[in-house]
Tab-separated table of C-alpha atoms in Angstrom:
chain	number	residue	atom	x	y	z
A	1	MET	CA	-26.999	-46.933	49.357
A	2	GLU	CA	-23.569	-44.979	49.350
A	3	VAL	CA	-22.693	-46.396	52.702
A	4	LEU	CA	-23.324	-50.118	51.481
A	5	MET	CA	-21.086	-49.618	48.317
A	6	LEU	CA	-18.259	-47.991	50.659
A	7	TRP	CA	-18.635	-51.027	52.948
A	8	LEU	CA	-18.590	-53.422	49.997
A	9	PHE	CA	-15.355	-51.648	48.278
A	10	PRO	CA	-12.914	-54.360	49.291
A	11	TRP	CA	-15.082	-57.125	47.580
A	12	ILE	CA	-15.939	-55.014	44.544
A	13	PHE	CA	-12.880	-56.029	42.583
A	14	GLN	CA	-11.397	-59.446	42.313
A	15	CYS	CA	-8.200	-59.898	39.954
A	16	VAL	CA	-8.325	-63.444	38.861
A	17	SER	CA	-5.565	-63.775	36.422
A	18	VAL	CA	-2.347	-61.423	35.660
A	19	GLN	CA	0.301	-62.785	33.113
A	20	ALA	CA	2.221	-61.023	30.534
A	21	ASP	CA	0.027	-60.901	27.288
A	22	SER	CA	-3.046	-61.993	29.216
A	23	ILE	CA	-6.780	-61.273	29.987
A	24	ILE	CA	-7.051	-59.779	33.427
A	25	HIS	CA	-10.825	-60.637	34.685
A	26	ILE	CA	-12.430	-58.585	37.178
A	27	GLY	CA	-15.732	-58.489	38.966
A	28	ALA	CA	-18.151	-56.298	40.387
A	29	ILE	CA	-20.960	-56.368	42.688
A	30	PHE	CA	-23.828	-53.642	42.511
A	31	GLU	CA	-27.184	-53.402	43.944
A	32	GLY	CA	-29.687	-54.013	41.422
A	33	ASN	CA	-30.916	-50.363	41.280
A	34	ALA	CA	-27.544	-48.899	40.454
A	35	ALA	CA	-27.832	-48.885	36.798
A	36	LYS	CA	-25.588	-45.647	36.451
A	37	ASP	CA	-22.775	-47.427	38.437
A	38	ASP	CA	-23.044	-50.401	36.220
A	39	GLU	CA	-22.447	-48.235	33.064
A	40	VAL	CA	-19.625	-46.192	34.590
A	41	PHE	CA	-17.835	-49.435	35.353
A	42	LYS	CA	-18.329	-50.724	32.005
A	43	GLN	CA	-17.121	-47.382	30.530
A	44	ALA	CA	-14.017	-47.441	32.645
A	45	VAL	CA	-12.922	-50.964	31.726
A	46	SER	CA	-13.414	-49.878	27.999
A	47	ASP	CA	-11.268	-46.771	28.779
A	48	LEU	CA	-8.500	-48.864	30.315
A	49	ASN	CA	-8.494	-51.614	27.293
A	50	LEU	CA	-8.258	-48.653	24.711
A	51	ASN	CA	-5.185	-46.886	26.492
A	52	ASP	CA	-2.034	-48.460	25.569
A	53	ASP	CA	-0.039	-46.507	27.872
A	54	ILE	CA	-1.669	-48.407	30.808
A	55	LEU	CA	-2.149	-51.776	29.545
A	56	GLN	CA	0.533	-52.676	26.714
A	57	SER	CA	-0.072	-56.456	26.151
A	58	GLU	CA	-3.105	-57.115	28.639
A	59	LYS	CA	-6.663	-56.872	28.219
A	60	ILE	CA	-9.492	-56.564	30.776
A	61	THR	CA	-12.825	-58.586	30.972
A	62	TYR	CA	-15.270	-58.432	33.566
A	63	SER	CA	-18.357	-59.907	34.887
A	64	ILE	CA	-21.136	-57.947	36.946
A	65	LYS	CA	-23.279	-59.414	39.585
A	66	LEU	CA	-26.507	-57.520	40.469
A	67	ILE	CA	-27.731	-57.994	44.110
A	68	GLU	CA	-30.873	-56.955	45.957
A	69	ALA	CA	-30.727	-53.471	47.671
A	70	ASN	CA	-30.304	-53.439	51.621
A	71	ASN	CA	-28.751	-56.993	51.896
A	72	PRO	CA	-25.183	-56.686	52.786
A	73	PHE	CA	-25.123	-60.325	53.346
A	74	HIS	CA	-26.066	-61.132	49.602
A	75	ALA	CA	-23.008	-59.140	48.681
A	76	VAL	CA	-20.734	-60.999	50.798
A	77	GLN	CA	-22.150	-64.535	49.573
A	78	GLU	CA	-21.630	-63.279	45.888
A	79	GLY	CA	-17.923	-61.850	46.654
Protein backbone atom coordinates (compact mmCIF):
# COMPACT_ATOMS: atom_id res chain seq x y z
CA MET A 1 0.00 0.00 0.00
CA GLU A 2 2.84 2.41 0.75
CA VAL A 3 4.25 1.87 -2.73
CA LEU A 4 0.87 2.68 -4.27
CA MET A 5 0.62 5.92 -2.28
CA LEU A 6 4.13 6.98 -3.29
CA TRP A 7 3.39 6.20 -6.93
CA LEU A 8 0.23 8.30 -6.74
CA PHE A 9 1.89 11.24 -5.00
CA PRO A 10 1.75 13.54 -8.05
CA TRP A 11 -2.02 13.05 -8.19
CA ILE A 12 -2.77 13.40 -4.50
CA PHE A 13 -2.97 17.17 -4.38
CA GLN A 14 -4.66 19.38 -6.92
CA CYS A 15 -4.74 23.12 -6.44
CA VAL A 16 -7.88 24.54 -7.97
CA SER A 17 -7.81 28.23 -7.09
CA VAL A 18 -5.22 30.59 -5.65
CA GLN A 19 -6.01 34.27 -5.24
CA ALA A 20 -5.49 36.90 -2.55
CA ASP A 21 -8.21 36.65 0.11
CA SER A 22 -9.32 33.38 -1.43
CA ILE A 23 -10.21 29.82 -0.71
CA ILE A 24 -7.74 27.22 -1.88
CA HIS A 25 -9.36 23.87 -2.62
CA ILE A 26 -7.24 20.73 -2.65
CA GLY A 27 -8.15 17.13 -3.19
CA ALA A 28 -6.74 13.87 -1.88
CA ILE A 29 -7.08 10.30 -3.07
CA PHE A 30 -6.76 7.52 -0.49
CA GLU A 31 -7.34 3.80 -0.52
CA GLY A 32 -10.56 2.89 1.25
CA ASN A 33 -8.71 1.16 4.08
CA ALA A 34 -6.43 4.15 4.80
CA ALA A 35 -8.53 5.72 7.55
CA LYS A 36 -5.46 6.96 9.44
CA ASP A 37 -4.10 8.72 6.33
CA ASP A 38 -7.49 10.39 5.91
CA GLU A 39 -7.40 11.71 9.49
CA VAL A 40 -3.79 12.93 9.18
CA PHE A 41 -4.69 14.81 6.00
CA LYS A 42 -7.71 16.48 7.67
CA GLN A 43 -5.59 17.46 10.68
CA ALA A 44 -2.85 18.91 8.47
CA VAL A 45 -5.37 21.09 6.61
CA SER A 46 -6.87 22.21 9.90
CA ASP A 47 -3.43 23.11 11.29
CA LEU A 48 -2.60 25.12 8.16
CA ASN A 49 -5.86 27.04 8.38
CA LEU A 50 -5.16 27.95 12.01
CA ASN A 51 -1.61 29.21 11.33
CA ASP A 52 -1.73 32.86 10.26
CA ASP A 53 2.04 32.87 9.65
CA ILE A 54 1.55 30.49 6.72
CA LEU A 55 -1.80 31.64 5.32
CA GLN A 56 -2.58 35.26 6.08
CA SER A 57 -5.75 35.73 4.05
CA GLU A 58 -6.38 32.36 2.42
CA LYS A 59 -8.24 29.36 3.74
CA ILE A 60 -7.93 25.78 2.56
CA THR A 61 -10.87 23.52 1.85
CA TYR A 62 -10.56 19.92 0.75
CA SER A 63 -12.31 16.98 -0.77
CA ILE A 64 -11.34 13.36 -0.29
CA LYS A 65 -11.91 10.48 -2.69
CA LEU A 66 -11.65 6.93 -1.43
CA ILE A 67 -10.68 4.29 -3.96
CA GLU A 68 -10.53 0.53 -3.82
CA ALA A 69 -7.25 -0.97 -2.70
CA ASN A 70 -4.79 -2.45 -5.20
CA ASN A 71 -6.32 -0.75 -8.24
CA PRO A 72 -3.96 2.02 -9.41
CA PHE A 73 -6.08 2.67 -12.51
CA HIS A 74 -8.98 3.77 -10.32
CA ALA A 75 -6.72 6.40 -8.75
CA VAL A 76 -5.71 7.72 -12.16
CA GLN A 77 -9.36 7.92 -13.24
CA GLU A 78 -10.28 9.86 -10.09
CA GLY A 79 -7.27 12.19 -10.48
